[in-house]
PDB file of C-alpha atoms in Angstrom:
ATOM      1  CA  UNK A   1      11.062 -19.120  -2.354  1.00 50.00           C
ATOM      2  CA  UNK A   2      12.299 -16.001  -4.180  1.00 67.00           C
ATOM      3  CA  UNK A   3      10.287 -13.137  -2.692  1.00 66.00           C
ATOM      4  CA  UNK A   4      12.031 -10.532  -4.813  1.00 66.00           C
ATOM      5  CA  UNK A   5      10.994 -12.305  -8.028  1.00 68.00           C
ATOM      6  CA  UNK A   6       7.406 -12.633  -6.818  1.00 68.00           C
ATOM      7  CA  UNK A   7       7.262  -8.957  -5.871  1.00 63.00           C
ATOM      8  CA  UNK A   8       8.699  -7.967  -9.252  1.00 65.00           C
ATOM      9  CA  UNK A   9       6.118 -10.140 -11.021  1.00 67.00           C
ATOM     10  CA  UNK A  10       3.268  -8.578  -9.043  1.00 66.00           C
ATOM     11  CA  UNK A  11       4.584  -5.071  -9.666  1.00 63.00           C
ATOM     12  CA  UNK A  12       3.873  -5.612 -13.359  1.00 59.00           C
ATOM     13  CA  UNK A  13       0.249  -6.542 -12.668  1.00 61.00           C
ATOM     14  CA  UNK A  14      -2.430  -3.831 -12.362  1.00 57.00           C
ATOM     15  CA  UNK A  15      -4.429  -3.875  -9.165  1.00 55.00           C
ATOM     16  CA  UNK A  16      -7.648  -5.567 -10.212  1.00 47.00           C
ATOM     17  CA  UNK A  17     -10.375  -3.326  -8.834  1.00 41.00           C
ATOM     18  CA  UNK A  18     -13.010  -5.733 -10.072  1.00 41.00           C
ATOM     19  CA  UNK A  19     -11.708  -8.435  -7.800  1.00 46.00           C
ATOM     20  CA  UNK A  20     -11.440 -11.078 -10.508  1.00 50.00           C
ATOM     21  CA  UNK A  21      -8.568 -13.545 -10.468  1.00 47.00           C
ATOM     22  CA  UNK A  22      -7.475 -12.452 -13.950  1.00 55.00           C
ATOM     23  CA  UNK A  23      -5.012 -14.813 -15.565  1.00 66.00           C
ATOM     24  CA  UNK A  24      -4.316 -16.777 -12.375  1.00 80.00           C
ATOM     25  CA  UNK A  25      -6.495 -19.647 -11.168  1.00 88.00           C
ATOM     26  CA  UNK A  26      -7.975 -19.421  -7.684  1.00 91.00           C
ATOM     27  CA  UNK A  27      -6.250 -22.652  -6.669  1.00 91.00           C
ATOM     28  CA  UNK A  28      -2.921 -21.185  -7.767  1.00 91.00           C
ATOM     29  CA  UNK A  29      -3.522 -17.992  -5.786  1.00 92.00           C
ATOM     30  CA  UNK A  30      -4.403 -19.950  -2.644  1.00 94.00           C
ATOM     31  CA  UNK A  31      -1.340 -22.154  -3.134  1.00 93.00           C
ATOM     32  CA  UNK A  32       0.913 -19.078  -3.306  1.00 93.00           C
ATOM     33  CA  UNK A  33      -0.708 -17.680  -0.161  1.00 95.00           C
ATOM     34  CA  UNK A  34      -0.071 -21.021   1.544  1.00 95.00           C
ATOM     35  CA  UNK A  35       3.627 -20.810   0.669  1.00 93.00           C
ATOM     36  CA  UNK A  36       3.798 -17.180   1.781  1.00 94.00           C
ATOM     37  CA  UNK A  37       2.181 -18.167   5.072  1.00 95.00           C
ATOM     38  CA  UNK A  38       4.833 -20.836   5.579  1.00 94.00           C
ATOM     39  CA  UNK A  39       7.592 -18.310   4.927  1.00 93.00           C
ATOM     40  CA  UNK A  40       5.924 -15.830   7.292  1.00 95.00           C
ATOM     41  CA  UNK A  41       5.831 -18.457  10.046  1.00 94.00           C
ATOM     42  CA  UNK A  42       9.470 -19.369   9.397  1.00 93.00           C
ATOM     43  CA  UNK A  43      10.659 -15.771   9.648  1.00 92.00           C
ATOM     44  CA  UNK A  44       8.577 -14.862  12.697  1.00 92.00           C
ATOM     45  CA  UNK A  45       9.694 -17.998  14.529  1.00 91.00           C
ATOM     46  CA  UNK A  46      13.224 -16.624  14.366  1.00 89.00           C
ATOM     47  CA  UNK A  47      11.937 -13.638  16.333  1.00 84.00           C
ATOM     48  CA  UNK A  48      11.205 -13.432  20.027  1.00 77.00           C
ATOM     49  CA  UNK A  49       8.065 -12.653  21.973  1.00 69.00           C
ATOM     50  CA  UNK A  50       8.751 -10.362  24.917  1.00 61.00           C
ATOM     51  CA  UNK A  51       6.761  -9.282  27.950  1.00 61.00           C
ATOM     52  CA  UNK A  52       4.725  -6.946  25.741  1.00 64.00           C
ATOM     53  CA  UNK A  53       2.658  -7.652  22.649  1.00 72.00           C
ATOM     54  CA  UNK A  54       4.286  -8.052  19.286  1.00 81.00           C
ATOM     55  CA  UNK A  55       7.464  -9.569  17.969  1.00 89.00           C
ATOM     56  CA  UNK A  56      11.132  -8.670  18.272  1.00 90.00           C
ATOM     57  CA  UNK A  57      13.233  -9.427  15.165  1.00 91.00           C
ATOM     58  CA  UNK A  58      16.662  -8.692  13.762  1.00 91.00           C
ATOM     59  CA  UNK A  59      17.250  -6.120  11.025  1.00 91.00           C
ATOM     60  CA  UNK A  60      17.749  -8.906   8.471  1.00 92.00           C
ATOM     61  CA  UNK A  61      14.432 -10.522   9.402  1.00 93.00           C
ATOM     62  CA  UNK A  62      12.754  -7.106   9.391  1.00 93.00           C
ATOM     63  CA  UNK A  63      13.889  -6.616   5.804  1.00 93.00           C
ATOM     64  CA  UNK A  64      12.555 -10.032   4.809  1.00 93.00           C
ATOM     65  CA  UNK A  65       9.255  -9.356   6.561  1.00 94.00           C
ATOM     66  CA  UNK A  66       8.958  -6.012   4.752  1.00 94.00           C
ATOM     67  CA  UNK A  67       9.302  -7.696   1.375  1.00 92.00           C
ATOM     68  CA  UNK A  68       6.986 -10.511   2.451  1.00 94.00           C
ATOM     69  CA  UNK A  69       4.211  -8.141   3.573  1.00 94.00           C
ATOM     70  CA  UNK A  70       4.580  -6.196   0.335  1.00 92.00           C
ATOM     71  CA  UNK A  71       4.175  -9.393  -1.720  1.00 92.00           C
ATOM     72  CA  UNK A  72       1.204 -10.613   0.348  1.00 94.00           C
ATOM     73  CA  UNK A  73      -0.637  -7.309   0.093  1.00 92.00           C
ATOM     74  CA  UNK A  74       0.019  -6.885  -3.610  1.00 90.00           C
ATOM     75  CA  UNK A  75      -0.988 -10.477  -4.387  1.00 91.00           C
ATOM     76  CA  UNK A  76      -4.279  -9.910  -2.600  1.00 92.00           C
ATOM     77  CA  UNK A  77      -4.948  -6.632  -4.435  1.00 88.00           C
ATOM     78  CA  UNK A  78      -4.126  -8.089  -7.838  1.00 88.00           C
ATOM     79  CA  UNK A  79      -5.741 -11.505  -7.651  1.00 90.00           C
ATOM     80  CA  UNK A  80      -7.548 -12.323  -4.418  1.00 90.00           C
ATOM     81  CA  UNK A  81     -10.138  -9.700  -3.521  1.00 87.00           C
ATOM     82  CA  UNK A  82     -13.007 -12.149  -4.058  1.00 88.00           C
ATOM     83  CA  UNK A  83     -11.314 -15.231  -2.641  1.00 91.00           C
ATOM     84  CA  UNK A  84     -12.396 -16.394   0.825  1.00 88.00           C
ATOM     85  CA  UNK A  85      -9.858 -18.991   1.862  1.00 91.00           C
ATOM     86  CA  UNK A  86      -9.081 -20.341   5.368  1.00 93.00           C
ATOM     87  CA  UNK A  87      -5.401 -20.219   4.393  1.00 94.00           C
ATOM     88  CA  UNK A  88      -5.612 -16.482   3.735  1.00 94.00           C
ATOM     89  CA  UNK A  89      -7.619 -15.855   6.920  1.00 92.00           C
ATOM     90  CA  UNK A  90      -4.995 -17.760   8.920  1.00 94.00           C
ATOM     91  CA  UNK A  91      -2.238 -15.689   7.342  1.00 94.00           C
ATOM     92  CA  UNK A  92      -3.955 -12.412   8.225  1.00 93.00           C
ATOM     93  CA  UNK A  93      -4.412 -13.601  11.812  1.00 92.00           C
ATOM     94  CA  UNK A  94      -0.704 -14.431  11.991  1.00 93.00           C
ATOM     95  CA  UNK A  95       0.128 -10.972  10.661  1.00 93.00           C
ATOM     96  CA  UNK A  96      -2.117  -9.392  13.271  1.00 90.00           C
ATOM     97  CA  UNK A  97      -0.553 -11.426  16.088  1.00 89.00           C
ATOM     98  CA  UNK A  98       2.925 -10.245  15.109  1.00 90.00           C
ATOM     99  CA  UNK A  99       2.077  -6.567  15.596  1.00 89.00           C
ATOM    100  CA  UNK A 100       3.984  -4.527  16.386  1.00 89.00           C
ATOM    101  CA  UNK A 101       7.299  -5.755  15.023  1.00 91.00           C
ATOM    102  CA  UNK A 102      10.066  -4.329  17.207  1.00 89.00           C
ATOM    103  CA  UNK A 103      13.815  -3.917  16.883  1.00 88.00           C
ATOM    104  CA  UNK A 104      16.081  -6.024  19.053  1.00 84.00           C
ATOM    105  CA  UNK A 105      18.790  -3.374  19.114  1.00 81.00           C
ATOM    106  CA  UNK A 106      16.954  -0.067  18.565  1.00 75.00           C
ATOM    107  CA  UNK A 107      18.628   0.146  15.139  1.00 72.00           C
ATOM    108  CA  UNK A 108      16.764   1.186  11.988  1.00 75.00           C
ATOM    109  CA  UNK A 109      13.691   2.248  13.997  1.00 79.00           C
ATOM    110  CA  UNK A 110      12.097   4.268  11.130  1.00 81.00           C
ATOM    111  CA  UNK A 111      12.202   1.140   8.962  1.00 87.00           C
ATOM    112  CA  UNK A 112      10.457  -0.871  11.666  1.00 89.00           C
ATOM    113  CA  UNK A 113       7.791   1.800  11.877  1.00 85.00           C
ATOM    114  CA  UNK A 114       7.384   1.657   8.100  1.00 87.00           C
ATOM    115  CA  UNK A 115       7.024  -2.130   8.302  1.00 91.00           C
ATOM    116  CA  UNK A 116       4.346  -1.824  10.980  1.00 89.00           C
ATOM    117  CA  UNK A 117       2.542   0.766   8.891  1.00 87.00           C
ATOM    118  CA  UNK A 118       2.544  -1.476   5.829  1.00 90.00           C
ATOM    119  CA  UNK A 119       1.558  -4.436   7.977  1.00 92.00           C
ATOM    120  CA  UNK A 120      -1.383  -2.424   9.321  1.00 89.00           C
ATOM    121  CA  UNK A 121      -2.465  -1.404   5.811  1.00 87.00           C
ATOM    122  CA  UNK A 122      -2.403  -5.034   4.654  1.00 90.00           C
ATOM    123  CA  UNK A 123      -4.387  -6.268   7.653  1.00 90.00           C
ATOM    124  CA  UNK A 124      -6.925  -3.451   7.287  1.00 86.00           C
ATOM    125  CA  UNK A 125      -7.640  -4.196   3.632  1.00 85.00           C
ATOM    126  CA  UNK A 126      -7.584  -7.977   3.900  1.00 88.00           C
ATOM    127  CA  UNK A 127      -9.110  -8.312   7.365  1.00 84.00           C
ATOM    128  CA  UNK A 128     -12.408  -6.704   6.423  1.00 78.00           C
ATOM    129  CA  UNK A 129     -13.198  -9.641   4.150  1.00 76.00           C
ATOM    130  CA  UNK A 130     -11.335 -12.444   5.899  1.00 80.00           C
ATOM    131  CA  UNK A 131     -11.599 -11.913   9.679  1.00 80.00           C
ATOM    132  CA  UNK A 132     -14.911 -12.658  11.369  1.00 75.00           C
ATOM    133  CA  UNK A 133     -14.131 -11.116  14.759  1.00 71.00           C
ATOM    134  CA  UNK A 134     -14.413  -7.343  14.394  1.00 66.00           C
ATOM    135  CA  UNK A 135     -12.216  -6.829  17.473  1.00 76.00           C
ATOM    136  CA  UNK A 136      -9.131  -7.134  15.265  1.00 82.00           C
ATOM    137  CA  UNK A 137      -9.421  -3.408  14.618  1.00 84.00           C
ATOM    138  CA  UNK A 138      -8.732  -2.788  18.327  1.00 84.00           C
ATOM    139  CA  UNK A 139      -5.283  -4.378  17.956  1.00 83.00           C
ATOM    140  CA  UNK A 140      -4.342  -1.861  15.297  1.00 86.00           C
ATOM    141  CA  UNK A 141      -5.731   1.051  17.294  1.00 86.00           C
ATOM    142  CA  UNK A 142      -3.798  -0.117  20.367  1.00 85.00           C
ATOM    143  CA  UNK A 143      -0.665   0.211  18.260  1.00 83.00           C
ATOM    144  CA  UNK A 144      -1.567   3.511  16.602  1.00 83.00           C
ATOM    145  CA  UNK A 145      -2.946   5.707  19.381  1.00 82.00           C
ATOM    146  CA  UNK A 146       0.162   5.747  21.638  1.00 80.00           C
ATOM    147  CA  UNK A 147       2.131   6.913  18.591  1.00 78.00           C
ATOM    148  CA  UNK A 148      -0.237   9.747  17.900  1.00 76.00           C
ATOM    149  CA  UNK A 149       1.705  12.669  19.327  1.00 68.00           C
ATOM    150  CA  UNK A 150       3.285  15.803  17.954  1.00 55.00           C
ATOM    151  CA  UNK A 151       6.875  14.594  18.337  1.00 55.00           C
ATOM    152  CA  UNK A 152       6.224  11.386  16.448  1.00 55.00           C
ATOM    153  CA  UNK A 153       4.165  13.075  13.742  1.00 57.00           C
ATOM    154  CA  UNK A 154       7.127  15.314  12.981  1.00 51.00           C
ATOM    155  CA  UNK A 155       9.032  12.156  12.069  1.00 51.00           C
ATOM    156  CA  UNK A 156       6.445  10.071  10.239  1.00 56.00           C
ATOM    157  CA  UNK A 157       3.039  10.349   8.588  1.00 66.00           C
ATOM    158  CA  UNK A 158       2.449   6.600   8.707  1.00 74.00           C
ATOM    159  CA  UNK A 159       0.331   6.707  11.862  1.00 76.00           C
ATOM    160  CA  UNK A 160      -2.191   9.160  10.451  1.00 78.00           C
ATOM    161  CA  UNK A 161      -2.233   7.417   7.085  1.00 80.00           C
ATOM    162  CA  UNK A 162      -3.112   4.087   8.705  1.00 83.00           C
ATOM    163  CA  UNK A 163      -5.580   5.686  11.102  1.00 83.00           C
ATOM    164  CA  UNK A 164      -7.278   7.441   8.195  1.00 82.00           C
ATOM    165  CA  UNK A 165      -7.749   4.137   6.409  1.00 82.00           C
ATOM    166  CA  UNK A 166      -8.986   2.388   9.528  1.00 83.00           C
ATOM    167  CA  UNK A 167     -11.520   5.069  10.437  1.00 84.00           C
ATOM    168  CA  UNK A 168     -12.991   4.924   6.925  1.00 81.00           C
ATOM    169  CA  UNK A 169     -13.126   1.141   6.835  1.00 79.00           C
ATOM    170  CA  UNK A 170     -16.585  -0.367   6.384  1.00 76.00           C
ATOM    171  CA  UNK A 171     -17.802  -3.933   6.398  1.00 69.00           C
ATOM    172  CA  UNK A 172     -19.861  -5.657   3.706  1.00 68.00           C
ATOM    173  CA  UNK A 173     -23.047  -4.155   5.171  1.00 73.00           C
ATOM    174  CA  UNK A 174     -21.667  -0.647   4.861  1.00 75.00           C
ATOM    175  CA  UNK A 175     -21.157  -0.229   8.621  1.00 77.00           C
ATOM    176  CA  UNK A 176     -17.983   1.106  10.202  1.00 78.00           C
ATOM    177  CA  UNK A 177     -15.638  -1.763  11.030  1.00 78.00           C
ATOM    178  CA  UNK A 178     -14.334   0.108  14.067  1.00 82.00           C
ATOM    179  CA  UNK A 179     -16.763   0.100  16.992  1.00 81.00           C
ATOM    180  CA  UNK A 180     -18.414   3.333  18.165  1.00 84.00           C
ATOM    181  CA  UNK A 181     -16.419   3.218  21.398  1.00 86.00           C
ATOM    182  CA  UNK A 182     -13.110   2.754  19.601  1.00 84.00           C
ATOM    183  CA  UNK A 183     -13.934   5.482  17.080  1.00 85.00           C
ATOM    184  CA  UNK A 184     -14.782   7.863  19.918  1.00 88.00           C
ATOM    185  CA  UNK A 185     -11.482   7.073  21.673  1.00 86.00           C
ATOM    186  CA  UNK A 186      -9.532   7.602  18.447  1.00 86.00           C
ATOM    187  CA  UNK A 187     -11.252  10.906  17.676  1.00 87.00           C
ATOM    188  CA  UNK A 188     -10.692  12.087  21.242  1.00 88.00           C
ATOM    189  CA  UNK A 189      -6.985  11.351  20.908  1.00 85.00           C
ATOM    190  CA  UNK A 190      -6.839  13.149  17.530  1.00 83.00           C
ATOM    191  CA  UNK A 191      -8.554  16.179  19.081  1.00 83.00           C
ATOM    192  CA  UNK A 192      -6.091  16.128  21.980  1.00 82.00           C
ATOM    193  CA  UNK A 193      -3.076  16.077  19.663  1.00 79.00           C
ATOM    194  CA  UNK A 194      -4.176  18.371  16.847  1.00 79.00           C
ATOM    195  CA  UNK A 195      -6.600  20.674  18.655  1.00 80.00           C
ATOM    196  CA  UNK A 196      -5.082  21.144  22.159  1.00 78.00           C
ATOM    197  CA  UNK A 197      -7.056  23.232  24.625  1.00 76.00           C
ATOM    198  CA  UNK A 198      -4.052  25.476  25.261  1.00 73.00           C
ATOM    199  CA  UNK A 199      -3.815  26.156  21.533  1.00 66.00           C
ATOM    200  CA  UNK A 200      -0.124  25.298  21.460  1.00 69.00           C
ATOM    201  CA  UNK A 201       0.609  23.209  18.382  1.00 64.00           C
ATOM    202  CA  UNK A 202       3.723  23.215  16.259  1.00 65.00           C
ATOM    203  CA  UNK A 203       3.101  24.874  12.910  1.00 71.00           C
ATOM    204  CA  UNK A 204       4.762  22.049  10.985  1.00 70.00           C
ATOM    205  CA  UNK A 205       2.401  19.505  12.534  1.00 68.00           C
ATOM    206  CA  UNK A 206      -0.677  21.645  11.959  1.00 70.00           C
ATOM    207  CA  UNK A 207       0.176  22.119   8.291  1.00 75.00           C
ATOM    208  CA  UNK A 208       1.257  18.528   7.703  1.00 75.00           C
ATOM    209  CA  UNK A 209      -0.776  15.993   5.676  1.00 76.00           C
ATOM    210  CA  UNK A 210      -1.596  14.396   9.029  1.00 75.00           C
ATOM    211  CA  UNK A 211      -3.025  17.696  10.242  1.00 77.00           C
ATOM    212  CA  UNK A 212      -5.226  17.928   7.151  1.00 80.00           C
ATOM    213  CA  UNK A 213      -6.470  14.384   7.766  1.00 81.00           C
ATOM    214  CA  UNK A 214      -7.211  15.269  11.405  1.00 81.00           C
ATOM    215  CA  UNK A 215      -9.448  18.161  10.302  1.00 81.00           C
ATOM    216  CA  UNK A 216     -11.334  15.926   7.864  1.00 83.00           C
ATOM    217  CA  UNK A 217     -11.795  13.193  10.471  1.00 82.00           C
TER     218      UNK A 217
END
């Protein structure tokens, strides 16, 4: 029930690149994910679904969701890389369905964007192993591509960071998780933003970390 304590505990654990469960039993890990899923459902049910996709929540609930996503992602990286549990798959689907998380009042918008970025990172890393339908990547791209513009990139690098991770994502067979059509659409949008035909691009955007990622992509 104390997300802050869980996050602090996980912060002290190294990310286990080998994917072993370390000093925590698999049943314990799954049980924690089950409790985190219940909390996620509780918080998101306090939100509201509008006419568009995603979820509208208060600032207080946004803060709780931010901590919750952090704990979920870190728990998976530390202890659950090799665990294939229906509970975890259900949780990732719930996370995906909540995207994007929006402000009810237009307050704290950068923090909502940061939450959506972290939510995307968590879904990208966990979804590759846990989600069977590869179309889940389209949901993230539908969120990212409209935000890929020079004005937004001056305010945040999250979009390009998430897009970079998504475009390099591969499944267990070594194939790109994003379909050829979706990759082509994403690259076309990147070319439009960072390499405009009229050659007019703000210097700050061109020299930004996002600009460097655009060249490499």
